[in-house]
Short mmCIF file of C-alpha atoms in Angstrom, two decimals:
data_model
loop_
_atom_site.label_atom_id
_atom_site.label_comp_id
_atom_site.label_asym_id
_atom_site.label_seq_id
_atom_site.Cartn_x
_atom_site.Cartn_y
_atom_site.Cartn_z
CA UNK N 26 -61.74 -75.85 -47.29
CA UNK N 27 -58.61 -77.56 -46.11
CA UNK N 28 -55.25 -77.07 -47.81
CA UNK N 29 -55.33 -80.56 -49.29
CA UNK N 30 -58.79 -79.94 -50.72
CA UNK N 31 -57.58 -76.73 -52.37
CA UNK N 32 -54.59 -78.52 -53.86
CA UNK N 33 -56.88 -81.24 -55.23
CA UNK N 34 -59.08 -78.62 -56.93
CA UNK N 35 -56.03 -76.91 -58.41
CA UNK N 36 -54.73 -80.24 -59.73
CA UNK N 37 -58.12 -80.83 -61.38
CA UNK N 38 -57.98 -77.51 -63.23
CA UNK N 39 -54.36 -78.00 -64.28
CA UNK N 40 -55.18 -81.48 -65.61
CA UNK N 41 -58.28 -80.20 -67.41
CA UNK N 42 -56.25 -77.63 -69.36
CA UNK N 43 -52.88 -79.39 -69.51
CA UNK N 44 -53.98 -82.85 -70.71
CA UNK N 45 -55.31 -81.72 -74.12
CA UNK N 46 -52.31 -79.44 -74.64
CA UNK N 47 -49.86 -82.26 -73.95
CA UNK N 48 -51.88 -84.61 -76.16
CA UNK N 49 -51.76 -82.02 -78.94
CA UNK N 50 -48.01 -81.74 -78.41
CA UNK N 51 -47.64 -85.47 -79.03
CA UNK N 52 -49.76 -85.22 -82.17
CA UNK N 53 -47.82 -82.26 -83.55
CA UNK N 54 -44.52 -83.94 -82.71
CA UNK N 55 -45.57 -86.94 -84.77
CA UNK N 56 -47.17 -85.12 -87.71
CA UNK N 57 -45.24 -81.86 -87.81
CA UNK N 58 -42.15 -82.98 -89.75
CA UNK N 59 -44.14 -85.01 -92.29
CA UNK N 60 -44.50 -84.04 -95.91
CA UNK N 61 -48.00 -83.22 -97.20
CA UNK N 62 -48.28 -86.50 -99.11
CA UNK N 63 -47.17 -88.61 -96.17
CA UNK N 64 -49.40 -86.60 -93.85
CA UNK N 65 -52.42 -87.60 -95.90
CA UNK N 66 -51.39 -91.24 -95.78
CA UNK N 67 -50.71 -91.06 -92.04
CA UNK N 68 -54.21 -89.80 -91.48
CA UNK N 69 -55.47 -93.27 -92.34
CA UNK N 70 -53.16 -94.89 -89.77
CA UNK N 71 -54.96 -96.41 -86.75
CA UNK N 72 -52.36 -94.89 -84.43
CA UNK N 73 -52.84 -91.38 -85.77
CA UNK N 74 -56.62 -91.79 -85.75
CA UNK N 75 -56.40 -92.92 -82.12
CA UNK N 76 -54.37 -89.84 -81.25
CA UNK N 77 -56.94 -87.56 -82.86
CA UNK N 78 -59.63 -89.38 -80.86
CA UNK N 79 -57.65 -88.86 -77.65
CA UNK N 80 -57.23 -85.17 -78.48
CA UNK N 81 -60.98 -84.80 -79.01
CA UNK N 82 -61.66 -86.63 -75.76
CA UNK N 83 -59.12 -84.47 -73.94
CA UNK N 84 -60.97 -81.29 -74.88
CA UNK N 85 -64.10 -82.32 -72.94
CA UNK N 86 -62.88 -80.79 -69.64
CA UNK N 87 -61.83 -77.59 -71.41
CA UNK N 88 -65.29 -77.31 -72.95
CA UNK N 89 -66.78 -77.74 -69.49
CA UNK N 90 -64.60 -74.98 -68.06
CA UNK N 91 -65.53 -72.63 -70.92
CA UNK N 92 -69.22 -73.40 -70.38
CA UNK N 93 -68.86 -72.68 -66.67
CA UNK N 94 -66.99 -69.44 -67.41
CA UNK N 95 -69.89 -68.18 -69.49
CA UNK N 96 -72.41 -69.00 -66.77
CA UNK N 97 -70.18 -67.47 -64.10
CA UNK N 98 -69.85 -64.19 -66.04
CA UNK N 99 -73.63 -64.07 -66.47
CA UNK N 100 -74.16 -64.71 -62.75
CA UNK N 101 -71.57 -62.04 -61.88
CA UNK N 102 -73.46 -59.45 -63.92
CA UNK N 103 -76.73 -60.40 -62.24
CA UNK N 104 -75.11 -60.18 -58.81
CA UNK N 105 -73.66 -56.76 -59.62
CA UNK N 106 -77.15 -55.58 -60.55
CA UNK N 107 -78.55 -57.01 -57.30
CA UNK N 108 -75.92 -55.41 -55.08
CA UNK N 109 -75.41 -52.06 -56.83
CA UNK N 110 -77.75 -50.30 -54.40
CA UNK N 111 -76.42 -52.10 -51.29
CA UNK N 112 -75.61 -49.87 -48.32
CA UNK N 113 -72.99 -50.30 -45.63
CA UNK N 114 -74.19 -51.67 -42.30
CA UNK N 115 -72.65 -53.04 -39.12
CA UNK N 116 -73.68 -55.36 -36.32
CA UNK N 117 -71.47 -55.89 -33.25
CA UNK N 118 -68.34 -54.94 -35.10
CA UNK N 119 -69.09 -56.98 -38.24
CA UNK N 120 -69.37 -54.88 -41.40
CA UNK N 121 -71.66 -56.04 -44.18
CA UNK N 122 -73.67 -54.68 -47.10
CA UNK N 123 -77.44 -54.41 -46.79
CA UNK N 124 -79.56 -55.26 -49.83
CA UNK N 125 -83.12 -53.94 -50.11
CA UNK N 126 -84.95 -57.21 -50.62
CA UNK N 127 -87.60 -59.13 -48.72
CA UNK N 128 -85.79 -62.43 -49.36
CA UNK N 129 -83.87 -64.02 -46.50
CA UNK N 130 -80.32 -63.93 -47.80
CA UNK N 131 -77.03 -63.87 -45.94
CA UNK N 132 -74.02 -64.72 -48.09
CA UNK N 133 -70.39 -63.91 -48.83
CA UNK N 134 -69.14 -63.37 -52.36
CA UNK N 135 -66.14 -61.95 -54.16
CA UNK N 136 -62.81 -63.13 -55.54
CA UNK N 137 -60.46 -60.20 -54.98
CA UNK N 138 -62.38 -58.22 -52.35
CA UNK N 139 -65.00 -60.54 -50.84
CA UNK N 140 -67.81 -59.01 -48.82
CA UNK N 141 -70.68 -60.21 -46.68
CA UNK N 142 -74.20 -59.29 -47.78
CA UNK N 143 -77.49 -59.49 -45.92
CA UNK N 144 -80.93 -58.52 -47.12
CA UNK N 145 -83.49 -56.39 -45.31
CA UNK N 146 -85.58 -59.57 -45.14
CA UNK N 147 -82.83 -61.28 -43.17
CA UNK N 148 -82.62 -58.36 -40.75
CA UNK N 149 -86.39 -58.49 -40.21
CA UNK N 150 -86.68 -62.28 -39.91
CA UNK N 151 -83.62 -63.02 -37.75
CA UNK N 152 -83.08 -61.40 -34.37
CA UNK N 153 -79.75 -59.69 -33.65
CA UNK N 154 -78.17 -62.79 -32.09
CA UNK N 155 -79.17 -65.01 -35.02
CA UNK N 156 -78.05 -62.44 -37.60
CA UNK N 157 -74.75 -62.03 -35.75
CA UNK N 158 -74.21 -65.81 -35.87
CA UNK N 159 -75.04 -65.84 -39.59
CA UNK N 160 -72.62 -63.00 -40.29
CA UNK N 161 -69.87 -64.79 -38.37
CA UNK N 162 -70.51 -67.89 -40.45
CA UNK N 163 -70.06 -65.92 -43.67
CA UNK N 164 -66.97 -64.23 -42.29
CA UNK N 165 -65.61 -67.73 -41.76
CA UNK N 166 -65.97 -68.38 -45.48
CA UNK N 167 -64.03 -65.20 -46.26
CA UNK N 168 -61.33 -65.93 -43.68
CA UNK N 169 -60.72 -69.37 -45.22
CA UNK N 170 -60.80 -68.10 -48.81
CA UNK N 171 -63.92 -70.10 -49.66
CA UNK N 172 -65.41 -67.36 -51.84
CA UNK N 173 -62.46 -67.72 -54.22
CA UNK N 174 -62.01 -71.47 -54.05
CA UNK N 175 -65.73 -72.15 -54.46
CA UNK N 176 -65.48 -70.67 -57.97
CA UNK N 177 -62.50 -72.92 -58.73
CA UNK N 178 -64.38 -75.92 -57.32
CA UNK N 179 -67.41 -75.27 -59.52
CA UNK N 180 -65.13 -74.89 -62.55
CA UNK N 181 -63.52 -78.26 -61.73
CA UNK N 182 -66.95 -79.84 -61.34
CA UNK N 183 -67.96 -78.52 -64.77
CA UNK N 184 -64.68 -79.77 -66.26
CA UNK N 185 -65.08 -83.39 -65.16
CA UNK N 186 -68.87 -83.56 -65.25
CA UNK N 187 -68.64 -86.98 -66.92
CA UNK N 188 -66.48 -88.64 -64.24
CA UNK N 189 -68.44 -91.12 -62.07
CA UNK N 190 -68.58 -90.06 -58.43
CA UNK N 191 -66.61 -86.85 -59.02
CA UNK N 192 -69.56 -84.53 -58.41
CA UNK N 193 -70.32 -86.36 -55.15
CA UNK N 194 -66.74 -85.89 -53.95
CA UNK N 195 -66.84 -82.15 -54.69
CA UNK N 196 -70.20 -81.86 -52.93
CA UNK N 197 -68.49 -83.36 -49.87
CA UNK N 198 -65.83 -80.62 -50.09
CA UNK N 199 -68.59 -77.99 -50.14
CA UNK N 200 -70.08 -79.63 -47.05
CA UNK N 201 -66.68 -79.53 -45.37
CA UNK N 202 -66.40 -75.78 -46.04
CA UNK N 203 -69.80 -75.24 -44.42
CA UNK N 204 -68.79 -77.27 -41.37
CA UNK N 205 -65.60 -75.21 -41.00
CA UNK N 206 -67.51 -71.93 -41.37
CA UNK N 207 -69.90 -73.05 -38.63
CA UNK N 208 -66.90 -73.82 -36.41
CA UNK N 209 -65.46 -70.36 -37.15
CA UNK N 210 -68.73 -68.75 -36.08
CA UNK N 211 -68.86 -70.69 -32.82
CA UNK N 212 -65.20 -70.00 -32.06
CA UNK N 213 -65.68 -66.26 -32.57
CA UNK N 214 -68.65 -65.56 -30.35
CA UNK N 215 -71.74 -67.14 -31.90
CA UNK N 216 -73.95 -69.19 -29.61
CA UNK N 217 -74.92 -72.67 -30.72
CA UNK N 218 -78.64 -71.99 -30.26
CA UNK N 219 -78.58 -68.80 -32.35
CA UNK N 220 -76.54 -70.38 -35.15
CA UNK N 221 -78.80 -73.44 -35.12
CA UNK N 222 -81.95 -71.31 -35.35
CA UNK N 223 -80.50 -69.05 -38.06
CA UNK N 224 -79.64 -72.03 -40.27
CA UNK N 225 -82.97 -73.70 -39.59
CA UNK N 226 -84.88 -70.51 -40.46
CA UNK N 227 -82.87 -69.96 -43.65
CA UNK N 228 -83.44 -73.58 -44.71
CA UNK N 229 -87.20 -73.55 -44.13
CA UNK N 230 -89.35 -74.33 -47.19
CA UNK N 231 -90.98 -70.90 -47.18
CA UNK N 232 -90.43 -68.93 -50.42
CA UNK N 233 -87.40 -66.69 -50.91
CA UNK N 234 -85.25 -68.31 -48.25
CA UNK N 235 -81.47 -68.22 -48.17
CA UNK N 236 -79.30 -70.36 -50.41
CA UNK N 237 -76.16 -68.95 -48.77
CA UNK N 238 -76.44 -69.53 -45.03
CA UNK N 239 -78.29 -72.80 -45.56
CA UNK N 240 -75.71 -74.26 -47.95
CA UNK N 241 -74.42 -77.79 -47.62
CA UNK N 242 -76.07 -80.68 -45.79
CA UNK N 243 -78.31 -78.78 -43.38
CA UNK N 244 -79.39 -81.73 -41.23
CA UNK N 245 -75.78 -82.84 -40.68
CA UNK N 246 -74.72 -79.28 -39.86
CA UNK N 247 -77.47 -78.90 -37.29
CA UNK N 248 -76.64 -82.26 -35.70
CA UNK N 249 -72.95 -81.37 -35.46
CA UNK N 250 -73.71 -77.96 -33.95
CA UNK N 251 -75.83 -79.62 -31.27
CA UNK N 252 -73.12 -82.19 -30.60
CA UNK N 253 -70.49 -79.49 -30.18
CA UNK N 254 -68.29 -80.83 -33.02
CA UNK N 255 -69.20 -78.68 -36.04
CA UNK N 256 -66.05 -79.45 -38.07
CA UNK N 257 -65.55 -83.21 -38.54
CA UNK N 258 -62.65 -84.47 -40.62
CA UNK N 259 -63.72 -85.42 -44.13
CA UNK N 260 -61.13 -87.30 -46.15
CA UNK N 261 -62.57 -86.43 -49.55
CA UNK N 262 -59.54 -84.81 -51.20
CA UNK N 263 -57.89 -88.14 -52.03
CA UNK N 264 -60.87 -89.27 -54.08
CA UNK N 265 -60.80 -85.97 -56.00
CA UNK N 266 -57.13 -86.50 -56.88
CA UNK N 267 -57.98 -89.76 -58.66
CA UNK N 268 -59.85 -88.11 -61.55
CA UNK N 269 -57.20 -85.62 -62.78
CA UNK N 270 -54.38 -88.11 -62.21
CA UNK N 271 -56.18 -90.68 -64.35
CA UNK N 272 -56.82 -88.01 -66.98
CA UNK N 273 -53.07 -87.47 -67.30
CA UNK N 274 -52.96 -90.96 -68.80
CA UNK N 275 -54.24 -89.47 -72.08
CA UNK N 276 -51.13 -87.45 -73.00
CA UNK N 277 -48.88 -90.16 -71.55
CA UNK N 278 -50.48 -92.75 -73.81
CA UNK N 279 -50.36 -90.35 -76.75
CA UNK N 280 -46.62 -89.87 -76.32
CA UNK N 281 -46.16 -93.63 -76.06
CA UNK N 282 -47.96 -93.98 -79.39
CA UNK N 283 -45.55 -91.46 -80.90
CA UNK N 284 -42.53 -93.25 -79.45
CA UNK N 285 -43.81 -96.56 -80.74
CA UNK N 286 -44.31 -95.10 -84.18
CA UNK N 287 -40.78 -93.71 -84.19
CA UNK N 288 -39.27 -96.95 -82.90
CA UNK N 289 -41.19 -98.98 -85.46
CA UNK N 290 -39.82 -97.15 -88.42
CA UNK N 291 -40.88 -93.55 -88.14
CA UNK N 292 -41.69 -91.70 -91.33
CA UNK N 293 -39.77 -90.35 -94.28
#
């Protein structure tokens, strides 16, 4: 991922958590000093009702993040079970962890200490040149911090699941990370033919194929590898910025409601 794409993802997460908090601040600022009797009467005010509605709406992204967190913890436990028996291996100076499985899997994972994993099925299906290209691709993800930022991206996607076009923009960022990892592999010793064949083999419709190496838009990746330009510029970060920035309008509007209420007479 590019720096701008990472910033856009971070802005999404900050907006997802910050918007409902700031909306709640406006609500508490308006209702906090009120007496119990006036508080009951204010509850019937259209302005206060609108603020409660905005607060409820603002919690949608937080609920999405919490939902994603639960799924991510479950997936982490399953991954730990899958990799607990992995053994250290090395190919042409690239260290990775070998998993005893017939599936064709080559992937990088980890937030604090990311590692590359490859299954015995990948070692048997891919020749050394193809496996080397696949490992370089996954090392590219680690070098660019994709294993960490992919988690943040998926959390942002879960937060704004209701925003039109937002999922498509984040999918384009995932594609960009795959293009850049392909470029890293080619720039660090992988041959175009071997990388092409490794991706094509991993993406084949046979059962138990890789969902790691064959991530992103496979046909576009293969075409770009053949053309010699595996990392095109994708200007998708600006579209991603639009969603969290528009979401900030909630607390801004909530505070305007409070200011209007104060300017129009306030409360006893």
